[in-house]
PDB file of C-alpha atoms in Angstrom:
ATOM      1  CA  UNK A 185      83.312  95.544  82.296  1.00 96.00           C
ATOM      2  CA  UNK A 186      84.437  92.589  80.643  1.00 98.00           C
ATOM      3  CA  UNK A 187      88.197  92.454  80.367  1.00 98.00           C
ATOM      4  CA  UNK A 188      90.561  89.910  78.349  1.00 98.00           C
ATOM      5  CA  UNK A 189      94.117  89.457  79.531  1.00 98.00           C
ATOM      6  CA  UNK A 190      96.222  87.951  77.205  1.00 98.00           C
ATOM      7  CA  UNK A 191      98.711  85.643  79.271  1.00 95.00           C
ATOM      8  CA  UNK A 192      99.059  84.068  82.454  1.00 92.00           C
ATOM      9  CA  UNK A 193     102.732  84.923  83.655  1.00 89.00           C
ATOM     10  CA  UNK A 194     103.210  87.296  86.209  1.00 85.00           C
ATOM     11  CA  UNK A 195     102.270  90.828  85.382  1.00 89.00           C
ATOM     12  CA  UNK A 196      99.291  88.690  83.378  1.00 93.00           C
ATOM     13  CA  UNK A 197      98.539  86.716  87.233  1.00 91.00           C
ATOM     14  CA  UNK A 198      98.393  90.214  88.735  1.00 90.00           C
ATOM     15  CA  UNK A 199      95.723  92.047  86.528  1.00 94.00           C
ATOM     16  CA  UNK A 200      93.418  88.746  86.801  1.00 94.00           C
ATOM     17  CA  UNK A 201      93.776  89.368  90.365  1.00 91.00           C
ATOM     18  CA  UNK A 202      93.546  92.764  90.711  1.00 92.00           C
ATOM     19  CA  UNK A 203      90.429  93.063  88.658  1.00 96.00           C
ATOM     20  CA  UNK A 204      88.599  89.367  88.793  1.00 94.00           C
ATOM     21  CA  UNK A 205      86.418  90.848  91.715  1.00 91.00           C
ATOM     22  CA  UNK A 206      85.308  94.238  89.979  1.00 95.00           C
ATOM     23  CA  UNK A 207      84.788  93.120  86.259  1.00 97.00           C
ATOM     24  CA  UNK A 208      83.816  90.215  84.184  1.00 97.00           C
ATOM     25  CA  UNK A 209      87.777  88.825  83.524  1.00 97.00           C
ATOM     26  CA  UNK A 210      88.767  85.948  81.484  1.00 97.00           C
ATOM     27  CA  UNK A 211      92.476  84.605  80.708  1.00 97.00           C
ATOM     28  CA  UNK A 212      93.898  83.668  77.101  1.00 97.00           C
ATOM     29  CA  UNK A 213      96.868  81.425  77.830  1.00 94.00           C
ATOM     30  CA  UNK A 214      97.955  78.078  76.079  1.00 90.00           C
ATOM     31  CA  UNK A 215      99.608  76.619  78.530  1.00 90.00           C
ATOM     32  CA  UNK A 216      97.901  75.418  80.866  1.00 86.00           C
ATOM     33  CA  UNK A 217     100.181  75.138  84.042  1.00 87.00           C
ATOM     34  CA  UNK A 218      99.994  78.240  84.228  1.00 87.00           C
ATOM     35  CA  UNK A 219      96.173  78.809  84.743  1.00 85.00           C
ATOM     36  CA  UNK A 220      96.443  76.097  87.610  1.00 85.00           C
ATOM     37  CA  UNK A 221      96.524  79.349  90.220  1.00 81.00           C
ATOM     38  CA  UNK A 222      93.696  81.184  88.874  1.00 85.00           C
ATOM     39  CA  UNK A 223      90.632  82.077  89.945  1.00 86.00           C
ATOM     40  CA  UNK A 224      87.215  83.693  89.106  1.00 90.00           C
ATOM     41  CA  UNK A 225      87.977  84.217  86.156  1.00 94.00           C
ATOM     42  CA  UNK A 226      87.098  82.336  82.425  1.00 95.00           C
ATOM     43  CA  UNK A 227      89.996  80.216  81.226  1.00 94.00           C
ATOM     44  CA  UNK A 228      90.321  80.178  77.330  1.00 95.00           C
ATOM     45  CA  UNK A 229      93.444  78.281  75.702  1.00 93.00           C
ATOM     46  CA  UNK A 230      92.414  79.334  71.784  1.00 95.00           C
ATOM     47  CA  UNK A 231      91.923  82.852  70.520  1.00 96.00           C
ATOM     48  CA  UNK A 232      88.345  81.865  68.814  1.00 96.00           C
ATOM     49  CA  UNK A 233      86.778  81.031  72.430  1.00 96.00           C
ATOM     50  CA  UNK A 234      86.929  84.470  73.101  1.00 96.00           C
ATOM     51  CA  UNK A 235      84.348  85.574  70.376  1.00 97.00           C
ATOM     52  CA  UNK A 236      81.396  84.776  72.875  1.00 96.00           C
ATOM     53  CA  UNK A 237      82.802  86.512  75.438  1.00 97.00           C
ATOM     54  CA  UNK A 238      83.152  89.169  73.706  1.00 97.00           C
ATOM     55  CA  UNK A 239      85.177  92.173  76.019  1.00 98.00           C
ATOM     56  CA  UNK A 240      84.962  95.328  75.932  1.00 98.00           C
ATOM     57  CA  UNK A 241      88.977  96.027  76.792  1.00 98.00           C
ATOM     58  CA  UNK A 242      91.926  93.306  76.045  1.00 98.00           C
ATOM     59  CA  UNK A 243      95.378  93.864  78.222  1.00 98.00           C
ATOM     60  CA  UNK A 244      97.907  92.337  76.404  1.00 98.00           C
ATOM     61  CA  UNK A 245     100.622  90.706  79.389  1.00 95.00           C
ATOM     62  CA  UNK A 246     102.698  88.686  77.383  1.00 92.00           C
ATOM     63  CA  UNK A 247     106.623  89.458  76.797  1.00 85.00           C
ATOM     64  CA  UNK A 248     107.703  91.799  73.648  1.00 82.00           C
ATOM     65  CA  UNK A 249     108.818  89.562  71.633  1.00 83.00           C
ATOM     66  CA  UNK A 250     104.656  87.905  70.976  1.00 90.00           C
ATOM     67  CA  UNK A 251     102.878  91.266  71.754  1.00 93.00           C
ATOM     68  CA  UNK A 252     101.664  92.296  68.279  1.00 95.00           C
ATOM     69  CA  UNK A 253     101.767  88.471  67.481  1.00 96.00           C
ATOM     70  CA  UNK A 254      98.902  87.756  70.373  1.00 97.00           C
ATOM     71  CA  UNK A 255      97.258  90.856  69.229  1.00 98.00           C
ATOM     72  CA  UNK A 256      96.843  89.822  65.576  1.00 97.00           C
ATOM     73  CA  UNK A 257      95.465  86.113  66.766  1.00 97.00           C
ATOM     74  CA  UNK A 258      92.598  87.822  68.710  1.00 98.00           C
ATOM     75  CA  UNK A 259      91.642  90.982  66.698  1.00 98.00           C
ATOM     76  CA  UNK A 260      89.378  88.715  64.116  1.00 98.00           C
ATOM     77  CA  UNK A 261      87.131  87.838  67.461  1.00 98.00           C
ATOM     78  CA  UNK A 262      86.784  91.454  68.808  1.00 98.00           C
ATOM     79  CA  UNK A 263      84.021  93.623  68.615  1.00 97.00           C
ATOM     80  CA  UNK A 264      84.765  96.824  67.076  1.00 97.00           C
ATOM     81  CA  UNK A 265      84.175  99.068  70.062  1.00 97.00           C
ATOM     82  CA  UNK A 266      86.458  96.846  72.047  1.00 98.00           C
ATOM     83  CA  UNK A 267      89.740  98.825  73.321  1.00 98.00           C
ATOM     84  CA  UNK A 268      93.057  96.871  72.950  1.00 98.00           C
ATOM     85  CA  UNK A 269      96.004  97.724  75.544  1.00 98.00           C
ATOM     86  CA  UNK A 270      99.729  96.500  76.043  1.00 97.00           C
ATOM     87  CA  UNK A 271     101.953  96.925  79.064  1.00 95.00           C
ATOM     88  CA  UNK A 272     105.264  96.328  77.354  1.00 91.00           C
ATOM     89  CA  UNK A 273     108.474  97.930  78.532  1.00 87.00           C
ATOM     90  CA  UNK A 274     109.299  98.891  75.340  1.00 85.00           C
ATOM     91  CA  UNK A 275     106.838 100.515  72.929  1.00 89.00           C
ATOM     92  CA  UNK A 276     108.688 100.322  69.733  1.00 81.00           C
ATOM     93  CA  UNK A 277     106.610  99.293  66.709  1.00 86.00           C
ATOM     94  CA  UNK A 278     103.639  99.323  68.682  1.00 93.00           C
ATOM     95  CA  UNK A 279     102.579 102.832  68.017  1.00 92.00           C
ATOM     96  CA  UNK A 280     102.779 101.873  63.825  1.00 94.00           C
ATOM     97  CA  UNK A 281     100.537  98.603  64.707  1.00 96.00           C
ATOM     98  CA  UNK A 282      98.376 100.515  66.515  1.00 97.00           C
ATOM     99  CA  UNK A 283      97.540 103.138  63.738  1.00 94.00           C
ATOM    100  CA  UNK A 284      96.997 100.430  61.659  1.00 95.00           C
ATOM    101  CA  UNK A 285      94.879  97.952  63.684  1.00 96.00           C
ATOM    102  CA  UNK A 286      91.280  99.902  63.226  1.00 95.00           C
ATOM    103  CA  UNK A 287      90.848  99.398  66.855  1.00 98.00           C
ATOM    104  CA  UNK A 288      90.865 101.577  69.820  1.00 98.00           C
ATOM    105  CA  UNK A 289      93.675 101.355  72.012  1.00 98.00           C
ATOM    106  CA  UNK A 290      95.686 102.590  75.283  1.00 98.00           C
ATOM    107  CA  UNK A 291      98.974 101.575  76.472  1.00 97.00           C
ATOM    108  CA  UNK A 292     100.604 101.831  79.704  1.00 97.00           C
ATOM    109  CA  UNK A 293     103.615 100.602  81.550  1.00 95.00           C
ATOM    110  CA  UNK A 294     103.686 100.031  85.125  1.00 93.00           C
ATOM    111  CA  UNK A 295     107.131 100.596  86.378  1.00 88.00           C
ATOM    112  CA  UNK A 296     107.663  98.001  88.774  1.00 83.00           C
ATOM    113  CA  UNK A 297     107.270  94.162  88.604  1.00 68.00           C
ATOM    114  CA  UNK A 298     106.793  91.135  91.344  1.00 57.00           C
ATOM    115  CA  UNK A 299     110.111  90.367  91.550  1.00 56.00           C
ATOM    116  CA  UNK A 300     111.277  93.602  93.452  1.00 53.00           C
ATOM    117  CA  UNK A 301     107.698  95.487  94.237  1.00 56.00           C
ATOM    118  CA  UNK A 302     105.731  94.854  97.223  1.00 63.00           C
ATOM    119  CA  UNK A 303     102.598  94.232  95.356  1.00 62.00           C
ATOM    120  CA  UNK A 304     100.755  94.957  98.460  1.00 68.00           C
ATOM    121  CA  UNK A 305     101.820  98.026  98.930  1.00 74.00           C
ATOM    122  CA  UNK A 306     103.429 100.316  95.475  1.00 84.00           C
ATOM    123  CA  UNK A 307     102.505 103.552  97.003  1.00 82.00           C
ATOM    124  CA  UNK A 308     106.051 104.569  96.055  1.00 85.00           C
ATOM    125  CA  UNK A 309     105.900 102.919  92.540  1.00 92.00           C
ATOM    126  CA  UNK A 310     105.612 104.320  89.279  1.00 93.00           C
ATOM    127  CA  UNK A 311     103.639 103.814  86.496  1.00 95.00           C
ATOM    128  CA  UNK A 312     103.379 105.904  82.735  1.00 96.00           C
ATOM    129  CA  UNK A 313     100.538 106.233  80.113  1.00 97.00           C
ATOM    130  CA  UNK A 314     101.091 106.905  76.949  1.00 97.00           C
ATOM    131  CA  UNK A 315      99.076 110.453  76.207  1.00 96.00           C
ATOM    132  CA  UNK A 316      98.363 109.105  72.604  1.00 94.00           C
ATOM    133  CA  UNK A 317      95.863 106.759  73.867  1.00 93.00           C
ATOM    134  CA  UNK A 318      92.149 106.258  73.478  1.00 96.00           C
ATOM    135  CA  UNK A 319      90.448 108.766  75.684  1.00 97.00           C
ATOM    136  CA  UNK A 320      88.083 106.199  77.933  1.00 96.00           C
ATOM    137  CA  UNK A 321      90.770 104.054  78.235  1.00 97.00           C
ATOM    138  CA  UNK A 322      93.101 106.213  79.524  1.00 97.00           C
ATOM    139  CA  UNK A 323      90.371 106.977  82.390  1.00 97.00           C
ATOM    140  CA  UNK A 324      90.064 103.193  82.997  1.00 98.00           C
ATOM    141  CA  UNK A 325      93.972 103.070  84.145  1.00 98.00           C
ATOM    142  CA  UNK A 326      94.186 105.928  85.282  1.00 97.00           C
ATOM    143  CA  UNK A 327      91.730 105.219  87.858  1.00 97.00           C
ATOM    144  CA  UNK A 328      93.022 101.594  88.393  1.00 96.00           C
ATOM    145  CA  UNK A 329      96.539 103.009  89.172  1.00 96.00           C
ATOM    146  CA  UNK A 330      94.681 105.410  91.572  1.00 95.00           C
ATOM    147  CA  UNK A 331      93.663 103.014  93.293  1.00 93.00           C
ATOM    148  CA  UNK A 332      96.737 101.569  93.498  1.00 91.00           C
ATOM    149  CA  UNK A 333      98.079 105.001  94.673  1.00 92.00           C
ATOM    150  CA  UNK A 334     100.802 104.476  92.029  1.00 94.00           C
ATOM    151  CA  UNK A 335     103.015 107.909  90.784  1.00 94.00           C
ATOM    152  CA  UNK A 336     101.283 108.357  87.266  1.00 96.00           C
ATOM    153  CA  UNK A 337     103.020 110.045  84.481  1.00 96.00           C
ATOM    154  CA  UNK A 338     101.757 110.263  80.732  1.00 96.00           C
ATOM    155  CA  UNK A 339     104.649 110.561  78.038  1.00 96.00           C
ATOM    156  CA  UNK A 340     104.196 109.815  74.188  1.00 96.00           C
ATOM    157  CA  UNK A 341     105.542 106.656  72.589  1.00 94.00           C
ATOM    158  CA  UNK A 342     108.909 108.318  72.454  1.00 91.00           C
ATOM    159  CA  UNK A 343     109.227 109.678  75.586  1.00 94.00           C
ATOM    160  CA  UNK A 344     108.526 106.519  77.122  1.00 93.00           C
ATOM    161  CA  UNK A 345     111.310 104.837  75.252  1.00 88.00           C
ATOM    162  CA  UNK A 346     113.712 107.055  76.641  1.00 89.00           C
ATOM    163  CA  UNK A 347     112.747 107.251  80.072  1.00 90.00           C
ATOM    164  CA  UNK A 348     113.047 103.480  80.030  1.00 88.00           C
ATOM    165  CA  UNK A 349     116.192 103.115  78.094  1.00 88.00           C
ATOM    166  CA  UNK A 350     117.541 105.798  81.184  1.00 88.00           C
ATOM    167  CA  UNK A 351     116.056 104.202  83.893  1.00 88.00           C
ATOM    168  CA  UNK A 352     115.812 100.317  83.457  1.00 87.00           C
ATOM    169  CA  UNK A 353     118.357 100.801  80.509  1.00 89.00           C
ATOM    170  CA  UNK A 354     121.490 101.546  82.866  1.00 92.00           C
ATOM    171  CA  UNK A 355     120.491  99.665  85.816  1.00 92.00           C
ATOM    172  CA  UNK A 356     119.831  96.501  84.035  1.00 92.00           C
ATOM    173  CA  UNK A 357     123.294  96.643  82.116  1.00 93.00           C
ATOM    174  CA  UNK A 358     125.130  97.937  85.153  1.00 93.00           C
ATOM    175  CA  UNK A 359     123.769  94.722  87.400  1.00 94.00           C
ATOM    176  CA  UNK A 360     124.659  92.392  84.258  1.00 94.00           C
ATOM    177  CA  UNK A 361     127.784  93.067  84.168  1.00 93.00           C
ATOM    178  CA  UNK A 362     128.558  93.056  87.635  1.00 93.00           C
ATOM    179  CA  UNK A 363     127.143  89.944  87.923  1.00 94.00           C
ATOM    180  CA  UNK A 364     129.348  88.460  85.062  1.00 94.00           C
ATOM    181  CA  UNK A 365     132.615  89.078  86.474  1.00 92.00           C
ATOM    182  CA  UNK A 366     131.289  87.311  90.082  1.00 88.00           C
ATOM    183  CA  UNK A 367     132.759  84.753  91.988  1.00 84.00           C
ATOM    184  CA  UNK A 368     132.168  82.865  95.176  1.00 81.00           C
ATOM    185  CA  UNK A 369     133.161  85.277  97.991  1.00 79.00           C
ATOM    186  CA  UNK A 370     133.564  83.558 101.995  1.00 82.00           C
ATOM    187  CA  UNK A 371     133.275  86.508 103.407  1.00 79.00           C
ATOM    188  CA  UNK A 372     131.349  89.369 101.435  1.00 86.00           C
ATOM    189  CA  UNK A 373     130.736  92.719 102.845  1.00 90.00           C
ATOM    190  CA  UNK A 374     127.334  94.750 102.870  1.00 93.00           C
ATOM    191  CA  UNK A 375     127.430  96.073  99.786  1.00 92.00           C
ATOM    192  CA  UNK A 376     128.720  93.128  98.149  1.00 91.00           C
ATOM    193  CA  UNK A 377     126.084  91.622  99.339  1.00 91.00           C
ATOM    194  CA  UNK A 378     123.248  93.963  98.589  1.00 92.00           C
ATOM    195  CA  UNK A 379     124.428  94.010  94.803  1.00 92.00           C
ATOM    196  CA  UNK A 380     124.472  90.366  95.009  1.00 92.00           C
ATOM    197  CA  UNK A 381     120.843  90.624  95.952  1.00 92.00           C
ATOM    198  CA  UNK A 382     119.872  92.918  93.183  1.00 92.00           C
ATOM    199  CA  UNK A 383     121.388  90.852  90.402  1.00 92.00           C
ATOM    200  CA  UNK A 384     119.946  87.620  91.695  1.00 92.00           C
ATOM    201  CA  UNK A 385     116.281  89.313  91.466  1.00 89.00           C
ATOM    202  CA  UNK A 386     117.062  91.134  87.977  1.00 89.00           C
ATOM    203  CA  UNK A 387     118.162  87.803  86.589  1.00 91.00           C
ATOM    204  CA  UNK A 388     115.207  85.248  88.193  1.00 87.00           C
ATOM    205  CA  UNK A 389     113.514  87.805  85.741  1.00 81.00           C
ATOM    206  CA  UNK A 390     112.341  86.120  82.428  1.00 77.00           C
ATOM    207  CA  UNK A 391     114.817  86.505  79.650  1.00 85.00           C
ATOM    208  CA  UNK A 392     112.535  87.977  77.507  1.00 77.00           C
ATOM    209  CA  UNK A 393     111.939  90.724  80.092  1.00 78.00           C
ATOM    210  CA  UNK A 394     115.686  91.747  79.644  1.00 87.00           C
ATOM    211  CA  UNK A 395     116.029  91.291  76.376  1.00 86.00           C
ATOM    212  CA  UNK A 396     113.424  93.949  75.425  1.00 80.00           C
ATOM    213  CA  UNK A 397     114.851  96.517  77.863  1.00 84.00           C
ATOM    214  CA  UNK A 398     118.326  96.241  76.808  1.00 89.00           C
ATOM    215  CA  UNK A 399     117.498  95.663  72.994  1.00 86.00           C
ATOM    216  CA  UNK A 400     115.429  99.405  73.450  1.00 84.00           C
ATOM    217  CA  UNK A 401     116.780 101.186  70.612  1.00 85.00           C
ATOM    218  CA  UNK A 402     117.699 104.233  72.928  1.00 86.00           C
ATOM    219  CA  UNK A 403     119.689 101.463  75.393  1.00 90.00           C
ATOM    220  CA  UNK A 404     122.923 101.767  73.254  1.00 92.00           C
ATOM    221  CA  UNK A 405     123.400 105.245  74.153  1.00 91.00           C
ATOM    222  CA  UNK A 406     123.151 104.570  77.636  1.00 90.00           C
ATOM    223  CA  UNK A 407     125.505 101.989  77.547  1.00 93.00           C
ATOM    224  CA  UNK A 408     128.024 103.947  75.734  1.00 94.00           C
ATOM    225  CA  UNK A 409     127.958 106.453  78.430  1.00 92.00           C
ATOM    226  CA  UNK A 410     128.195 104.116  81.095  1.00 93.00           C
ATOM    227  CA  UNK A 411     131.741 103.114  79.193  1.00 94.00           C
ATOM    228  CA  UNK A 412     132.784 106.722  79.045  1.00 95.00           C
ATOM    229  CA  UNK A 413     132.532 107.095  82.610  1.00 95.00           C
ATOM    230  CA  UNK A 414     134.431 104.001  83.234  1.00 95.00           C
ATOM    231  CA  UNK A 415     137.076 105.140  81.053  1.00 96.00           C
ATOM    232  CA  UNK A 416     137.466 108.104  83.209  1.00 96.00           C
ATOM    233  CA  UNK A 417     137.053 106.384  86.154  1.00 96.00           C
ATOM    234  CA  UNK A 418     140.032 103.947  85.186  1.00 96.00           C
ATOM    235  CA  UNK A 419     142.333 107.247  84.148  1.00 97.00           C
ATOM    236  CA  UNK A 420     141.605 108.381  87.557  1.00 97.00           C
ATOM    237  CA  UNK A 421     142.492 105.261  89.543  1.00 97.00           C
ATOM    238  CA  UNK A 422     145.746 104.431  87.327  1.00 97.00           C
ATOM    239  CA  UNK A 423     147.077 107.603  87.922  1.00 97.00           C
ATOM    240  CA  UNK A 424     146.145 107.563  91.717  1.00 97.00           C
ATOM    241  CA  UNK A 425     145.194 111.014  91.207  1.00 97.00           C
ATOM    242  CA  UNK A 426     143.471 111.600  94.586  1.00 97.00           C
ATOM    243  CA  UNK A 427     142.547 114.922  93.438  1.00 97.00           C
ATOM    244  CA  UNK A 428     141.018 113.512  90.152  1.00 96.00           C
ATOM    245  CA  UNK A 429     138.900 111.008  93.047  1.00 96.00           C
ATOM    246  CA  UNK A 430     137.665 113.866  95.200  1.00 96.00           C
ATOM    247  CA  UNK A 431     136.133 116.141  92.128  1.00 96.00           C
ATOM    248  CA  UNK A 432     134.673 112.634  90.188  1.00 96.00           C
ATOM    249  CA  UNK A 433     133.011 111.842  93.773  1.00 96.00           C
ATOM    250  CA  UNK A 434     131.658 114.944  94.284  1.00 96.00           C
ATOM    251  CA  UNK A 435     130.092 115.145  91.378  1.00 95.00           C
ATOM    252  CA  UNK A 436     128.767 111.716  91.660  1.00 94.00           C
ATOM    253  CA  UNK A 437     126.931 112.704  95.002  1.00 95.00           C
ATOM    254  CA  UNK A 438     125.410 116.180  93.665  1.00 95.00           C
ATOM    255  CA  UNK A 439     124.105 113.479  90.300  1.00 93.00           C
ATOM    256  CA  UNK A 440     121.960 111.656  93.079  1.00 90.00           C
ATOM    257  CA  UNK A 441     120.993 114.603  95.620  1.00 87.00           C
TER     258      UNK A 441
END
């Protein structure tokens, strides 16, 4: 098959590399730098040098915020039957463009990315497609995250966007704000230490990355709970109600059985 990915950051470096020895795979990315690492593959830096190439399925790798834009500046050098796909963390807007864009599509979201995932190995990773999707390519990524022997769920548009805004959502805003109230510690413990190594990788993330997960419509609500328990949690430890501490803990540890 030949296969267009749109972008040359990470998630965009992985696809080429996953699929550069099975299909036909060129890379749309103006800048550059960032095609020095890649190989076997066709290098194209302006949307109209894909029209000769002409693919039969685009995956669109580039952050949120240019998705639909880096759609629009390659649909006028597509062939009809050619299937368009996004992996964005956030699907918002994309099911309207889609309806409107005359071309066939599929989205997914792979639930892990190279900053925390053994990319060798995501035998314990997740990864959704959204059931709205274009039949055959559906089957395509379905059978690539087989391969991968990636967890696959399928949720609509919506049900994506609040499984994300629940599970990126609260971690991502949890390790934020942890890491904004940090300070140099001599002698950290182990778990000081392990949440210092969480928010280190969250935030060597691209900005854009956490920008669309916490900007997630459905993120909000999240939030606000997370500052409900807090409140109670600060009742609790003002009044040194030990009592108050055992019940909020044991309900904390049947939340995560």
């Amino acid at each position: 098959m030949k296969i267009l990915i749109l972008g040359a950051g990470k998630m965009g470096s992985f696809f080429t590399n996953l699929l550069s020895f099975d299909h036909e795979v060129a890379v749309l990315e103006n800048d550059p730098k960032r095609l020095r690492f890649i190989y076997n593959v066709l290098r194209f830096q302006k949307p109209e040098e894909i029209a000769e190439f002409a693919p039969e399925l685009v995956i669109n790798c580039v952050t949120l915020n240019y998705t639909i834009d880096a759609f629009q500046a390659v649909l006028p050098y597509l062939q009809p039957y050619c299937i368009i796909s996004d992996i964005t963390s956030v699907k918002t807007n994309l099911q309207e463009f889609y309806k409107d864009c005359g071309f066939p599509y599929v989205s997914t979201h792979p639930m892990f990315g190279p900053t925390f995932a053994n990319l060798g190995n995501l035998q314990k990773e997740n990864t959704i497609i959204i059931s709205e999707g274009d039949h055959l390519g559906k089957i395509f990524f379905k059978d690539l995250y087989d391969k991968l022997k990636l967890n696959i769920f399928e949720y609509t548009f919506d049900e994506h966007d609040q499984v994300v805004a629940y599970s990126l959502g609260i971690p991502f805003a949890s390790t934020i704000v942890f890491a904004s109230i940090m300070k140099h510690q001599d002698a950290p413990g182990t778990t000081f230490k392990r949440h210092m190594k969480i928010a280190r990788g969250l935030l060597s993330e691209d900005d854009y990355l956490l920008t669309e997960i916490l900007f997630n419509p459905r993120t909000p609500g999240q939030i606000q709970q997370i500052q409900k328990e807090l409140t109670v949690l600060q009742d609790i430890i003002a009044k040194k109600d030990t009592q108050g501490m055992k019940e909020y803990l044991t309900k904390m540890r049947k939340n995560i059985e």
